[in-house]
mmCIF file of C-alpha atoms in Angstrom:
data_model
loop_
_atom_site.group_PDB
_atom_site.id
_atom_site.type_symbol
_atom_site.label_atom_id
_atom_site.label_comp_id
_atom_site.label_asym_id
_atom_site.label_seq_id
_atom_site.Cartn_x
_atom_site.Cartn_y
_atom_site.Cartn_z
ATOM 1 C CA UNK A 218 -30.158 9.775 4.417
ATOM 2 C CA UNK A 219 -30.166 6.085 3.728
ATOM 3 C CA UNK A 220 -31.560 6.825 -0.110
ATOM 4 C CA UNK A 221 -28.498 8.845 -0.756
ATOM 5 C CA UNK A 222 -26.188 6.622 0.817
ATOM 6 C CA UNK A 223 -27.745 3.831 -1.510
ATOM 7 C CA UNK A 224 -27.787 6.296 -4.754
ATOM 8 C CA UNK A 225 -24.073 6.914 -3.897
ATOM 9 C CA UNK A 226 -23.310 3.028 -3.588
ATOM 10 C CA UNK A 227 -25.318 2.742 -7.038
ATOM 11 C CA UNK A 228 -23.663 5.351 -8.603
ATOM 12 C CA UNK A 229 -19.806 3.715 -7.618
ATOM 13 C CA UNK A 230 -20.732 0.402 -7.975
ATOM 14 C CA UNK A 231 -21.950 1.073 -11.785
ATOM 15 C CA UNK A 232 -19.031 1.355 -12.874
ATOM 16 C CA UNK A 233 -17.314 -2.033 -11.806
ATOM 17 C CA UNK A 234 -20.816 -2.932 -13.312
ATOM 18 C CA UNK A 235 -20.248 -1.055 -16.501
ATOM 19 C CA UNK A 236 -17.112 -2.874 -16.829
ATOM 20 C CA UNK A 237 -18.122 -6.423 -15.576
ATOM 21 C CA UNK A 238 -20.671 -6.537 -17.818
ATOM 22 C CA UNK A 239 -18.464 -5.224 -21.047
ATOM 23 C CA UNK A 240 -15.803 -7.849 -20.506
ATOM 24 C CA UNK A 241 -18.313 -10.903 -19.921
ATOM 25 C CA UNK A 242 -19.792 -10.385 -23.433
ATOM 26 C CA UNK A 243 -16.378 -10.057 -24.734
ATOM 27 C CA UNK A 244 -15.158 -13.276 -23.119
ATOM 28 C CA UNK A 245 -15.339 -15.711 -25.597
ATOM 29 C CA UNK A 246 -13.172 -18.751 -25.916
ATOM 30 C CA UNK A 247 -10.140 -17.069 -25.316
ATOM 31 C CA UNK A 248 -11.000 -14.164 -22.971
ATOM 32 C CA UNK A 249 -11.317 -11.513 -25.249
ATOM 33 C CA UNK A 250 -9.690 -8.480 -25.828
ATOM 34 C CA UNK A 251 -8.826 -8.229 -22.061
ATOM 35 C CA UNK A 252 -6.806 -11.737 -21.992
ATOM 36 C CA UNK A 253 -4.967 -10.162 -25.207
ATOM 37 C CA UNK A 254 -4.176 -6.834 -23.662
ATOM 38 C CA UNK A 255 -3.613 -8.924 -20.083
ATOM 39 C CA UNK A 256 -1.001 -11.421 -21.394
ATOM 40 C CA UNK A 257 2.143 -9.516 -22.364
ATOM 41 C CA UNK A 258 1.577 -7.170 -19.174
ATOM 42 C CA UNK A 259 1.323 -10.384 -16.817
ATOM 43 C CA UNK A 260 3.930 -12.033 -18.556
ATOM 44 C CA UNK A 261 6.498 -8.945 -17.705
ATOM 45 C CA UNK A 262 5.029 -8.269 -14.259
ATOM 46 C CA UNK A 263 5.626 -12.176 -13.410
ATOM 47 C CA UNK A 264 9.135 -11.890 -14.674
ATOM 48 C CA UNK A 265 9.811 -8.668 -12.179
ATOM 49 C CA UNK A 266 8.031 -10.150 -9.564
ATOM 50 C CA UNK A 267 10.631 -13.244 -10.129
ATOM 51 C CA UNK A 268 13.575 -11.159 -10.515
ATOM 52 C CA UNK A 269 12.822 -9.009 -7.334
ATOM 53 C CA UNK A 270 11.761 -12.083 -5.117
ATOM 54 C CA UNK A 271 13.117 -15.063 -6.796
ATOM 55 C CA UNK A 272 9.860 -16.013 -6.228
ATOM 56 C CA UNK A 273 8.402 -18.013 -9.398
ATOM 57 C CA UNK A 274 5.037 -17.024 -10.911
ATOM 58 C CA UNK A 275 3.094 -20.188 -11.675
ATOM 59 C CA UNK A 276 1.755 -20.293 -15.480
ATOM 60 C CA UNK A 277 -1.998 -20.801 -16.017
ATOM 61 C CA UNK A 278 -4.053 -19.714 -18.733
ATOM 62 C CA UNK A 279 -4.735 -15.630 -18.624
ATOM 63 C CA UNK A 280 -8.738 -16.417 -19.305
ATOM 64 C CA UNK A 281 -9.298 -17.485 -16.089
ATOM 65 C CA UNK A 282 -7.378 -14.563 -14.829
ATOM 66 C CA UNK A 283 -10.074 -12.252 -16.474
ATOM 67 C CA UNK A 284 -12.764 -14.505 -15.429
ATOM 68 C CA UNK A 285 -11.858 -13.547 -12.073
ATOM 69 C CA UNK A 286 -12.170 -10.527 -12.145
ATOM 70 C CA UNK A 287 -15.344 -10.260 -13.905
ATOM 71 C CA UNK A 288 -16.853 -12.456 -11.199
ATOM 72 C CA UNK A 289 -14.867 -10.061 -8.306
ATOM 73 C CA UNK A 290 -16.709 -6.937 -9.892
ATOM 74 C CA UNK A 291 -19.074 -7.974 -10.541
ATOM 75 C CA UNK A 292 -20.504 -9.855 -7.622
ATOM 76 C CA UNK A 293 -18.343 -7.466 -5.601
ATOM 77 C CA UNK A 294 -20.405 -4.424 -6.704
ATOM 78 C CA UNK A 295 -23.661 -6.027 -6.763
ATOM 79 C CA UNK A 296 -22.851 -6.647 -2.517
ATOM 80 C CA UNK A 297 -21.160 -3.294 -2.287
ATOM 81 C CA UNK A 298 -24.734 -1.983 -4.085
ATOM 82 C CA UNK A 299 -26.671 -3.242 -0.971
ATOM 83 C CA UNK A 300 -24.755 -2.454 1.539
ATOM 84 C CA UNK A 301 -21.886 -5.486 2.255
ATOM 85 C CA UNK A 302 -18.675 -5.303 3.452
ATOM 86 C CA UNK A 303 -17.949 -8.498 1.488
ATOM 87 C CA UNK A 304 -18.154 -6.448 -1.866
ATOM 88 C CA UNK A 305 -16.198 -4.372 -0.839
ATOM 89 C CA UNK A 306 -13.493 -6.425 0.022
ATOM 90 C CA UNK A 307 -13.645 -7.965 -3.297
ATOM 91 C CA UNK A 308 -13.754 -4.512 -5.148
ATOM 92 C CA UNK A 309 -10.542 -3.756 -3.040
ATOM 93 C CA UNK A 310 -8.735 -7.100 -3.658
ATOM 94 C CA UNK A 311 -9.283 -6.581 -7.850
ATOM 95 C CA UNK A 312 -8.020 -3.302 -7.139
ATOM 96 C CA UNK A 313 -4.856 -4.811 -5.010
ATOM 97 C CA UNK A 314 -4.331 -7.455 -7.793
ATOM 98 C CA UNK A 315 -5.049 -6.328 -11.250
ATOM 99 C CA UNK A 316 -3.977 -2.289 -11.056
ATOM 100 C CA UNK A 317 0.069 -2.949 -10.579
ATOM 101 C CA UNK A 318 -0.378 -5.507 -13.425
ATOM 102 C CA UNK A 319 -2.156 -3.353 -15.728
ATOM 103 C CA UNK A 320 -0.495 -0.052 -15.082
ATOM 104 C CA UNK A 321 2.856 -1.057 -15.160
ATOM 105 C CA UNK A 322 5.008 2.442 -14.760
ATOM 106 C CA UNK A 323 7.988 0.649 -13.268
ATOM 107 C CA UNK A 324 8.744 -1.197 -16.647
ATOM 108 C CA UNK A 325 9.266 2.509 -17.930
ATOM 109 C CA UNK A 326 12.525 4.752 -17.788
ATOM 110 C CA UNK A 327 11.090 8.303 -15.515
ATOM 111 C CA UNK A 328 11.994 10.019 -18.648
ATOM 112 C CA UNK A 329 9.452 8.320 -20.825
ATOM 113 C CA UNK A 330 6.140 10.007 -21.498
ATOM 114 C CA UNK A 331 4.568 6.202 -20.608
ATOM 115 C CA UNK A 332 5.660 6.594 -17.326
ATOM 116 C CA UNK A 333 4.347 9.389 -16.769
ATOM 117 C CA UNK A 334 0.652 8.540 -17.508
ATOM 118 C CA UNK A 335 0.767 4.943 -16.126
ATOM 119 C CA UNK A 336 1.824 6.420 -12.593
ATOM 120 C CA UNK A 337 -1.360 9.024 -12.938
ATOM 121 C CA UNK A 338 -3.295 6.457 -13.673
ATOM 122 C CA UNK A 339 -1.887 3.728 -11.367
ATOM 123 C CA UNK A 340 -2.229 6.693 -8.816
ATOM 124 C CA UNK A 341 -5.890 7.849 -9.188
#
């Protein structure tokens, strides 16, 4: 039983992996294509955040944003792999922090066709 508890951790954790692993070698100077696709999205979810809690976003570069979480998946998945509860904390807190920013639905009228597939995906 312990193999296919391990096979099953290997088999979830490859995809954080998978991912990890696709946006380190697309870092670069600037973050790569996931600062460029991050930026606007932060940038609107700081200003609802702000107009919801007149609480004020500080700015910082969005590089070090998506260095983050590389280094929370993948260090996360590599501890989830063998068996920590650490990992999987951090695989839950990238999930907690980056999936409201990146599937945005409530920036979108109910009526819009974007809505409806952010909220399926923000939802799965």
């Amino acid at each position: 039983m312990a193999l296919v508890s391990f096979i099953g951790r290997v088999l979830f954790a490859s995809v954080f992996i998978l991912s990890a692993w696709q946006e380190f070698n697309e870092f670069g100077v600037d973050g790569g294509p996931a600062a460029k696709e991050l930026r606007p999205k932060f940038n609107v979810f700081s200003k609802t955040v702000s107009s919801h809690t007149g609480l004020q976003v500080p700015e910082f570069d969005i590089k070090y944003v998506v260095a983050a979480a590389v280094a929370f998946k993948g260090v996360g998945s590599i501890l989830f792999t063998f068996g920590s509860t650490i990992g999987a904390y951090l695989l839950v807190l990238h999930q907690l922090i980056l999936t409201p920013i990146v599937y945005d639905f409530y920036n979108y009228d109910t009526e819009k066709n974007e809505f409806g597939l952010l909220f399926t995906k923000f939802s799965q």
